[in-house]
Coordinates of C-alpha atoms and ligand atoms in Angstrom, one line a residue:
Chain A
M1 CA -17.0 32.8 102.7
Y2 CA -15.5 29.6 104.0
P3 CA -12.3 30.1 106.1
F4 CA -9.0 30.1 104.3
D5 CA -5.3 30.9 105.0
Y6 CA -3.8 34.0 103.5
F7 CA -0.2 34.5 102.1
R8 CA 1.3 37.5 100.5
P9 CA 4.7 36.4 99.0
D10 CA 7.4 38.9 97.9
S11 CA 8.7 37.1 94.9
V12 CA 7.3 34.8 92.1
S13 CA 9.5 31.9 93.3
E14 CA 8.2 32.2 96.8
A15 CA 4.6 32.3 95.4
L16 CA 5.2 29.1 93.5
D17 CA 6.7 27.4 96.6
L18 CA 3.7 28.4 98.6
Y19 CA 1.4 27.1 95.9
R20 CA 3.1 23.7 96.0
A21 CA 3.0 23.6 99.8
A22 CA -0.7 24.3 100.3
E23 CA -3.8 22.4 99.0
E24 CA -6.8 23.8 97.2
R25 CA -5.0 27.1 97.0
Q26 CA -5.8 29.9 94.5
W27 CA -4.0 33.0 93.3
L28 CA -5.6 36.3 94.4
A29 CA -5.1 39.3 92.0
G30 CA -7.6 42.2 92.3
G31 CA -10.2 39.9 93.8
M32 CA -12.9 41.6 91.8
T33 CA -14.1 38.2 90.5
L34 CA -12.7 35.8 93.0
L35 CA -14.0 37.5 96.2
P36 CA -17.6 37.8 95.0
A37 CA -17.4 34.1 93.9
M38 CA -16.1 33.1 97.4
K39 CA -18.9 35.1 99.1
L40 CA -21.4 33.1 97.0
R41 CA -19.4 29.9 98.0
L42 CA -19.0 29.1 94.3
S43 CA -15.3 29.0 95.1
A44 CA -13.8 27.8 98.4
P45 CA -10.0 27.7 98.3
S46 CA -8.4 26.7 101.5
A47 CA -5.6 29.2 100.9
L48 CA -5.2 32.4 99.0
I49 CA -1.9 33.5 97.7
D50 CA -2.1 37.2 97.1
L51 CA 0.0 38.5 94.2
A52 CA -0.2 42.1 95.3
A53 CA 3.4 42.4 96.4
L54 CA 4.9 41.0 93.2
E55 CA 6.2 44.2 91.6
E56 CA 7.9 42.1 88.9
M57 CA 4.5 41.3 87.6
R58 CA 3.4 44.9 87.2
G59 CA 4.3 47.4 84.5
I60 CA 4.1 48.3 80.8
E61 CA 6.8 48.2 78.2
V62 CA 6.8 49.0 74.5
D63 CA 9.6 47.6 72.3
N64 CA 10.1 45.9 68.9
G65 CA 6.5 46.6 67.8
C66 CA 4.9 45.1 70.9
A67 CA 3.3 46.4 74.1
E68 CA 4.0 44.0 77.0
I69 CA 1.8 44.4 80.1
G70 CA 2.5 42.7 83.4
A71 CA -0.2 40.5 84.8
M72 CA -0.8 42.6 87.9
T73 CA -1.2 45.8 86.0
L74 CA -4.5 47.5 86.9
H75 CA -7.2 48.2 84.3
D76 CA -7.0 51.8 85.4
T77 CA -3.2 51.9 84.7
V78 CA -3.6 50.4 81.2
S79 CA -6.4 52.9 80.4
R80 CA -4.3 55.9 81.4
S81 CA -0.9 54.7 80.2
N82 CA 0.6 57.1 77.5
L83 CA 2.7 54.2 76.2
V84 CA -0.5 52.1 75.5
R85 CA -2.5 55.2 74.3
E86 CA 0.2 55.9 71.7
S87 CA 0.9 52.4 70.6
I88 CA -2.5 50.7 70.8
P89 CA -5.3 53.2 71.6
A90 CA -7.9 50.5 71.1
L91 CA -6.4 48.7 74.1
S92 CA -6.5 51.7 76.5
A93 CA -10.1 52.4 75.4
L94 CA -11.0 48.8 76.1
A95 CA -9.4 48.9 79.6
G96 CA -11.2 52.3 80.3
G97 CA -14.6 50.7 79.6
I98 CA -14.3 47.7 82.0
G99 CA -16.8 47.8 84.8
D100 CA -16.5 51.0 86.7
S101 CA -13.8 53.2 88.2
Q102 CA -13.4 51.1 91.4
V103 CA -13.3 47.8 89.5
R104 CA -10.6 49.3 87.3
N105 CA -8.7 50.5 90.4
R106 CA -8.4 46.8 91.7
G107 CA -8.9 44.5 88.7
T108 CA -5.9 43.3 86.8
I109 CA -5.2 42.1 83.2
G110 CA -3.8 38.8 84.5
G111 CA -6.9 38.1 86.6
S112 CA -9.2 39.0 83.7
V113 CA -7.3 36.9 81.0
S114 CA -6.8 33.9 83.4
N115 CA -10.5 33.9 84.2
S116 CA -11.8 33.6 80.6
D117 CA -15.2 35.0 81.6
P118 CA -17.4 34.7 78.5
A119 CA -18.4 38.4 78.9
A120 CA -15.0 39.8 79.7
D121 CA -13.4 42.5 77.5
Y122 CA -9.7 41.6 77.5
P123 CA -10.0 38.2 75.8
A124 CA -11.2 40.0 72.7
A125 CA -8.0 42.1 72.7
V126 CA -5.7 39.1 73.5
L127 CA -7.2 37.1 70.6
G128 CA -7.9 40.0 68.2
L129 CA -4.4 41.5 68.5
G130 CA -2.8 38.0 68.4
A131 CA -1.1 38.5 71.7
T132 CA 1.4 36.1 73.3
I133 CA 0.9 35.0 76.9
R134 CA 4.0 34.5 79.1
T135 CA 3.6 32.2 82.1
T136 CA 6.0 30.8 84.7
E137 CA 6.2 27.7 82.5
R138 CA 6.0 28.8 78.8
T139 CA 4.8 31.3 76.3
V140 CA 1.4 30.5 74.6
A141 CA -0.2 32.1 71.5
A142 CA -3.6 33.7 72.1
D143 CA -5.1 31.2 69.6
D144 CA -4.2 28.3 72.0
F145 CA -4.9 30.1 75.3
F146 CA -8.7 30.2 75.7
T147 CA -10.1 26.7 75.8
G148 CA -13.7 27.1 77.2
M149 CA -16.1 29.0 79.4
F150 CA -14.0 30.1 82.4
E151 CA -11.3 27.7 81.0
T152 CA -7.8 28.4 79.7
C153 CA -4.8 26.2 79.0
L154 CA -3.2 27.4 82.3
R155 CA -2.3 24.4 84.6
P156 CA -2.8 24.4 88.3
G157 CA 0.0 26.4 89.9
E158 CA 1.0 28.1 86.6
L159 CA 1.1 31.8 86.9
L160 CA 0.4 34.2 84.1
L161 CA 3.2 36.7 84.1
S162 CA 2.5 39.1 81.2
V163 CA 0.6 39.6 78.0
R164 CA 2.5 40.8 74.9
F165 CA 0.4 42.6 72.3
P166 CA 1.7 43.2 68.8
V167 CA 1.1 46.9 67.7
P168 CA -1.5 46.9 64.9
T169 CA -1.6 49.5 62.1
R170 CA -5.1 50.3 63.2
A171 CA -7.6 48.7 65.6
C172 CA -10.8 49.4 67.4
Y173 CA -12.9 47.6 70.1
M174 CA -16.6 48.1 70.2
K175 CA -18.9 46.5 72.8
F176 CA -22.6 46.5 73.5
P177 CA -22.4 46.6 77.3
N178 CA -24.8 45.2 79.8
P179 CA -26.3 48.4 81.2
A180 CA -25.8 47.3 84.8
S181 CA -22.4 45.6 85.0
R182 CA -20.8 46.9 81.7
Y183 CA -19.7 43.4 80.9
A184 CA -19.9 42.7 77.1
I185 CA -23.2 41.3 75.8
A186 CA -21.2 41.3 72.6
G187 CA -17.8 42.9 72.0
V188 CA -15.6 42.9 68.9
M189 CA -12.0 43.7 68.4
V190 CA -11.0 44.5 64.8
A191 CA -7.2 44.8 64.2
S192 CA -5.3 45.5 61.0
F193 CA -1.7 44.3 60.5
D194 CA 0.6 44.3 57.5
D195 CA -0.3 40.7 56.8
G196 CA -4.0 40.8 57.3
V197 CA -7.0 41.7 59.6
R198 CA -8.0 39.8 62.8
V199 CA -11.5 39.9 64.2
A200 CA -12.2 38.5 67.7
V201 CA -15.5 38.4 69.5
T202 CA -16.3 38.2 73.2
G203 CA -19.6 38.1 75.1
A204 CA -21.5 36.3 72.4
G205 CA -20.2 32.7 72.8
P206 CA -18.9 30.5 75.6
F207 CA -15.4 32.0 75.2
A208 CA -13.7 34.5 72.9
F209 CA -13.4 33.4 69.3
R210 CA -12.2 34.7 65.9
V211 CA -14.4 35.1 62.8
A212 CA -12.4 34.0 59.7
E213 CA -15.1 35.1 57.2
M214 CA -14.9 38.7 58.5
E215 CA -11.1 38.6 58.6
N216 CA -10.9 37.5 54.9
A217 CA -13.5 40.1 53.8
L218 CA -11.8 42.9 55.7
T219 CA -8.3 41.9 54.5
T220 CA -9.6 42.4 50.9
D221 CA -11.6 45.5 51.6
F222 CA -11.3 47.3 55.0
D223 CA -14.8 48.8 54.9
P224 CA -17.9 48.2 57.1
R225 CA -19.9 47.2 54.0
A226 CA -17.6 44.3 53.3
I227 CA -19.0 42.5 56.4
A228 CA -22.6 43.7 56.5
D229 CA -24.0 40.4 55.4
I230 CA -21.8 38.1 57.5
R231 CA -23.7 36.5 60.4
I232 CA -22.4 34.3 63.1
P233 CA -24.4 31.0 63.2
V234 CA -26.6 31.1 66.3
Q235 CA -26.0 27.4 67.3
N236 CA -23.0 28.2 69.5
L237 CA -24.0 31.5 70.9
N238 CA -25.0 32.3 74.5
E239 CA -28.6 32.5 75.6
D240 CA -29.4 34.2 78.9
M241 CA -31.8 36.8 80.5
H242 CA -29.8 39.6 78.8
A243 CA -29.9 38.5 75.1
S244 CA -31.0 35.7 72.8
P245 CA -28.5 34.0 70.4
E246 CA -30.2 35.7 67.5
Y247 CA -29.8 39.1 69.1
R248 CA -26.1 38.4 69.9
S249 CA -25.5 37.3 66.3
H250 CA -27.0 40.5 65.1
L251 CA -24.9 42.6 67.6
V252 CA -21.7 41.0 66.6
T253 CA -22.1 42.2 63.0
V254 CA -23.1 45.6 64.1
M255 CA -20.3 46.0 66.6
A256 CA -17.8 44.7 64.0
Q257 CA -19.0 47.2 61.5
R258 CA -18.8 50.0 64.0
A259 CA -15.3 49.0 64.9
V260 CA -14.1 49.0 61.3
D261 CA -15.8 52.4 60.8
A262 CA -14.1 53.9 63.8
A263 CA -10.7 52.4 62.9
I264 CA -10.7 53.8 59.4
Chain B
M1 CA -5.6 31.4 111.5
K2 CA -5.6 35.0 112.6
V3 CA -3.3 37.4 110.8
P4 CA -2.0 40.6 112.2
V5 CA -2.6 43.8 110.2
S6 CA -1.3 47.3 110.7
L7 CA -2.6 50.2 108.6
T8 CA -3.3 53.9 108.8
V9 CA -6.9 54.9 108.9
N10 CA -7.7 58.6 108.6
G11 CA -4.2 59.4 109.6
E12 CA -4.1 57.2 112.7
S13 CA -2.2 53.9 113.0
V14 CA -4.4 50.9 113.7
S15 CA -3.5 47.3 114.4
A16 CA -5.7 44.2 114.7
D17 CA -5.6 40.4 114.4
V18 CA -8.1 39.5 111.8
D19 CA -9.6 36.4 110.2
P20 CA -8.4 36.4 106.6
R21 CA -12.1 36.3 105.6
M22 CA -12.7 39.7 107.2
L23 CA -13.5 42.3 104.6
L24 CA -12.0 45.8 104.8
V25 CA -15.5 47.2 105.3
E26 CA -16.0 44.9 108.2
L27 CA -12.8 46.0 109.8
L28 CA -13.8 49.6 109.4
R29 CA -17.4 49.3 110.6
E30 CA -17.3 46.5 113.1
E31 CA -13.8 46.8 114.7
L32 CA -13.1 50.5 114.3
R33 CA -16.8 51.6 114.5
L34 CA -16.4 53.8 111.5
T35 CA -19.9 53.3 110.4
G36 CA -20.0 56.1 107.8
T37 CA -18.9 53.6 105.2
H38 CA -22.0 51.8 104.2
V39 CA -22.8 48.3 102.8
G40 CA -25.5 48.5 100.2
C41 CA -25.1 45.2 98.2
D42 CA -22.0 43.3 99.4
T43 CA -21.7 42.2 95.8
S44 CA -19.4 44.9 94.4
Q45 CA -22.1 46.7 92.5
C46 CA -23.4 49.7 94.4
G47 CA -20.4 51.7 95.5
C48 CA -21.8 52.6 99.0
C49 CA -18.7 51.1 100.6
V50 CA -16.1 53.2 98.6
V51 CA -13.1 54.3 100.6
H52 CA -9.6 55.4 99.5
M53 CA -6.8 52.9 99.8
N54 CA -3.3 54.1 99.0
G55 CA -4.8 57.1 97.1
R56 CA -7.3 55.1 95.0
S57 CA -11.0 54.7 95.5
V58 CA -11.9 51.0 96.1
K59 CA -15.0 49.1 97.1
S60 CA -14.2 48.0 100.6
C61 CA -16.7 45.2 100.5
S62 CA -14.4 43.6 97.8
V63 CA -11.0 44.0 99.5
L64 CA -9.8 41.7 102.3
A65 CA -8.8 43.4 105.5
V66 CA -5.5 41.5 105.3
A67 CA -4.8 42.9 101.9
A68 CA -4.9 46.4 103.4
D69 CA -1.9 45.6 105.6
D70 CA 0.5 48.6 105.5
A71 CA -2.1 50.6 103.5
E72 CA -3.3 54.1 104.0
V73 CA -7.0 54.2 104.2
T74 CA -9.3 57.2 104.2
T75 CA -13.0 57.0 104.9
I76 CA -15.8 59.6 104.9
E77 CA -15.0 60.3 108.6
G78 CA -11.5 61.4 107.6
L79 CA -12.5 64.3 105.3
A80 CA -13.8 67.1 107.5
V81 CA -11.3 69.2 109.5
G82 CA -13.0 69.9 112.8
D83 CA -16.4 71.5 112.0
E84 CA -15.2 72.5 108.5
L85 CA -16.6 70.1 105.9
H86 CA -14.5 69.0 102.9
P87 CA -15.5 71.1 99.8
M88 CA -17.1 67.9 98.3
Q89 CA -19.2 67.4 101.4
Q90 CA -20.2 71.1 101.5
A91 CA -21.1 71.0 97.8
F92 CA -23.4 67.9 98.3
H93 CA -25.0 69.8 101.1
E94 CA -25.5 73.0 99.1
H95 CA -26.6 71.4 95.9
H96 CA -29.0 68.9 97.5
G97 CA -26.9 66.0 96.2
L98 CA -28.5 63.6 98.6
Q99 CA -31.9 62.6 99.8
C100 CA -31.8 59.5 102.1
G101 CA -28.0 59.8 102.2
F102 CA -27.3 56.1 102.1
C103 CA -25.1 56.3 98.9
T104 CA -23.6 59.6 99.9
P105 CA -20.3 58.5 101.6
G106 CA -19.5 56.3 98.7
M107 CA -20.4 59.0 96.2
I108 CA -18.2 61.6 97.9
M109 CA -15.2 59.3 98.2
S110 CA -15.6 58.3 94.6
A111 CA -16.0 61.9 93.5
I112 CA -12.9 63.0 95.4
D113 CA -10.8 60.4 93.6
L114 CA -12.1 61.7 90.3
I115 CA -11.2 65.4 91.2
D116 CA -7.7 64.2 92.4
R117 CA -7.0 62.9 88.9
N118 CA -9.1 65.3 86.8
P119 CA -9.6 68.7 88.5
N120 CA -11.9 69.9 85.7
P121 CA -14.1 67.0 84.6
S122 CA -16.9 67.5 82.0
E123 CA -20.4 66.4 82.9
A124 CA -19.9 63.3 80.7
E125 CA -16.7 62.4 82.5
I126 CA -18.4 62.8 85.9
R127 CA -21.3 60.5 84.8
H128 CA -18.9 57.9 83.4
W129 CA -16.8 58.0 86.6
L130 CA -19.9 57.4 88.8
E131 CA -21.0 54.2 86.9
G132 CA -20.1 52.2 90.0
N133 CA -22.1 54.3 92.4
L134 CA -25.8 53.7 92.6
C135 CA -28.3 56.1 94.0
R136 CA -31.9 55.1 94.5
C137 CA -33.2 58.6 95.4
T138 CA -31.7 61.6 93.6
G139 CA -31.7 60.8 89.9
Y140 CA -28.0 61.8 89.9
H141 CA -28.5 65.3 88.5
N142 CA -27.8 67.1 91.8
I143 CA -24.9 64.8 92.5
V144 CA -23.3 65.8 89.2
K145 CA -24.0 69.5 89.9
A146 CA -22.4 69.1 93.4
I147 CA -19.3 67.5 91.9
E148 CA -19.0 70.3 89.3
A149 CA -19.3 72.9 92.0
A150 CA -16.8 71.1 94.3
A151 CA -14.3 70.8 91.5
A152 CA -14.6 74.6 90.8
E153 CA -14.2 75.4 94.5
I154 CA -11.1 73.1 94.8
R155 CA -9.6 74.6 91.7
S156 CA -10.1 78.1 93.1
R157 CA -8.2 77.4 96.3
Ligands
FAD301 C1 -19.1 45.2 89.2 C2 -18.2 44.6 88.3 C3 -18.2 44.9 87.0 C4 -17.3 44.3 86.1 N1 -17.4 44.6 84.8 C5 -16.5 44.1 83.9 C6 -16.5 44.4 82.5 O1 -17.3 45.2 82.1 N2 -15.6 43.8 81.7 C7 -14.7 42.9 82.1 O2 -13.9 42.4 81.3 N3 -14.6 42.6 83.4 C8 -15.5 43.1 84.3 N4 -15.4 42.8 85.6 C9 -14.4 41.8 86.1 C10 -13.1 42.6 86.4 O3 -12.5 43.0 85.2 C11 -12.1 41.7 87.1 O4 -11.2 42.6 87.6 C12 -11.4 40.6 86.4 O5 -12.2 39.7 85.7 C13 -10.6 39.7 87.3 O6 -9.4 40.3 87.6 P1 -8.9 40.4 89.1 O7 -7.6 41.0 89.1 O8 -9.9 41.0 90.0 O9 -8.7 38.8 89.5 P2 -9.2 37.9 90.7 O10 -10.6 38.1 91.0 O11 -8.3 38.1 91.8 O12 -8.9 36.5 90.1 C14 -9.7 35.9 89.0 C15 -9.2 34.5 88.7 O13 -8.0 34.5 88.0 C16 -6.9 33.8 88.8 N5 -5.7 34.6 88.6 C17 -5.6 35.9 88.9 N6 -4.3 36.4 88.5 C18 -3.7 35.3 88.0 C19 -2.4 35.1 87.3 N7 -1.5 36.1 87.2 N8 -2.1 33.9 86.9 C20 -3.0 32.9 87.0 N9 -4.2 33.0 87.5 C21 -4.6 34.2 88.0 C22 -7.4 33.8 90.2 O14 -6.9 32.7 90.9 C23 -9.0 33.7 90.0 O15 -9.3 32.4 89.7 C24 -16.3 43.4 86.6 C25 -16.3 43.1 87.9 C26 -17.2 43.6 88.8 C27 -17.1 43.3 90.3
FES302 S1 -21.5 47.3 99.4 FE1 -19.6 47.4 98.3 S2 -20.3 47.8 96.3 FE2 -22.2 47.6 97.3
FES303 S1 -29.6 59.6 98.4 FE1 -30.7 57.8 98.8 S2 -29.5 56.3 97.7 FE2 -28.6 58.2 97.1

C-alpha cells in the first residue's frame, strides 16, 4: 500500500467537509474490496475517510411497503435481521450467501452497491427489486444507478446513504457461485409485484442488467417453463478463466428458472 | 502521518502510534508480538488471520490498525485461562482437528464466533460458516467434529 492519511468523522456533514478538503480521497466502508485493491496498488488514495462511526448510516427500517437499509449496514446484519427476513426473505438469503462469515462481518451494502463489481450479489437485488438509492445529493432509481463495470452514477464526493427496497409479493435470488470466492458467476433475482415481474442478472455481464423478455413471459405465466427457451445473447457477456459467455448465458436461464421454482 | 490508537487486546489496554497503512495483523504480530495470529495469504481469502473485534470474527489482514481504535480485540492467545485450554482448543486437540496447525488459530477464532451466535449448529451450518477458513492438511472432517464436540461441551457448562 502507498501511504495515506486517515480520518474517521463523526457525522455525515463532517465527512463531506473532509472529502472536500483532501485530494484523491476515498470513502472507506468495510474495506473488504478497497483494502485488497490498495495492497495490489490498483487503488492509491492519498486519504481515506472511514465511515465506521457514522451511526446515521446504519440500520434497517420497514415501512409503507419498503425495507430501507442504511449504507453502513453489514451483510451479516442484513442476513440475520428479522425485519428483512419477514419482509424480503430473498434479500436476507442473498446477504447470507455473500463471501464468507468474516467478509459478511465487515462488508457493507453501501460499499457493495457503490462498487458495481460485475460479480457482486447486491446489484441483482437493487435492480431486481426496483430499489431507490438515497445519496447525500439525490435519490436515484436502480434502473439509472449502475452505469458500467465498477461504475455507477455516483459523483466524486457523493455518499450513498441508504437503499430502499420495495417489498415484493414473492421473490428469490439464485446464484451459481465461484467455488473459491463465492462471487456470482451468474446470479438472478426474480421478483413479483402487483404490476409485474422483474428479473435482474449479475455476474454474467459487465454490470447488473434486467431481462425484459423473461419479465414479460413471467408476468403472463409465473412458471419456470415460461422462460425455458429464453437465452441471453452471448455478445455482451463476460469471458474469463471461470466461465465462457455461452456457459454464462446457459447459467442465467437455469438460475432464473430455479429462482421462479423456489419463489412459487 | 502517525496516528495514535488505543485498544484492548486480550483484556489489556494497548496504545501505539501507527502508520495508517499498518494492518491490524501487523500491529498484533509485529508490535505486540502476538504471533499466534497467522498470515496465510494477505489477500482476505484464507482466514488464518481471524481474530475477534468487538465480538465479531474478522480477517485482521483486511482491517487497518487505525480502524481498531477503541476496539476490543481477542486473539488466540487470549483464550486459555492459565494452563486450562478453551473448550474449543481442547476439542481441536482431542479430535485431531489439526495437522500442521497453521490454519488452527483462525479456525478456532472463527468457530468460537459461530458457537457464540448458534450454540447448536448442524454439520451443514458449521461447514457453511467455515467457508472463509482454508486448511491444506486435514480435509476439514476432524475440524467439523471438533467444533461439534466443543459446542456440546460449552452447552453442557
Ligand atoms: C474473500 C471475499 C469474498 C467476497 N465474496 C463476495 C461475494 O460472494 N459476493 C459479493 O457480492 N461480494 C463479495 N465480496 C465483496 C464484499 O461484499 C465487499 O464487502 C463489498 O463489495 C464492498 O463493501 P465494503 O463495505 O467492504 O466496501 P469498501 O471496500 O470499503 O469500499 C468499496 C468501494 O465503495 C466505496 N464506498 C463504500 N461505501 C460507500 C458509500 N456509502 N458511498 C459511496 N461510496 C462508498 C469505497 O470508496 C470503495 O471505492 C467478497 C470480498 C472478499 C474479500
Ligand atoms: S491472511 Fe488474512 S485472510 Fe489470509
Ligand atoms: S492443519 Fe495445516 S493448514 Fe490446517
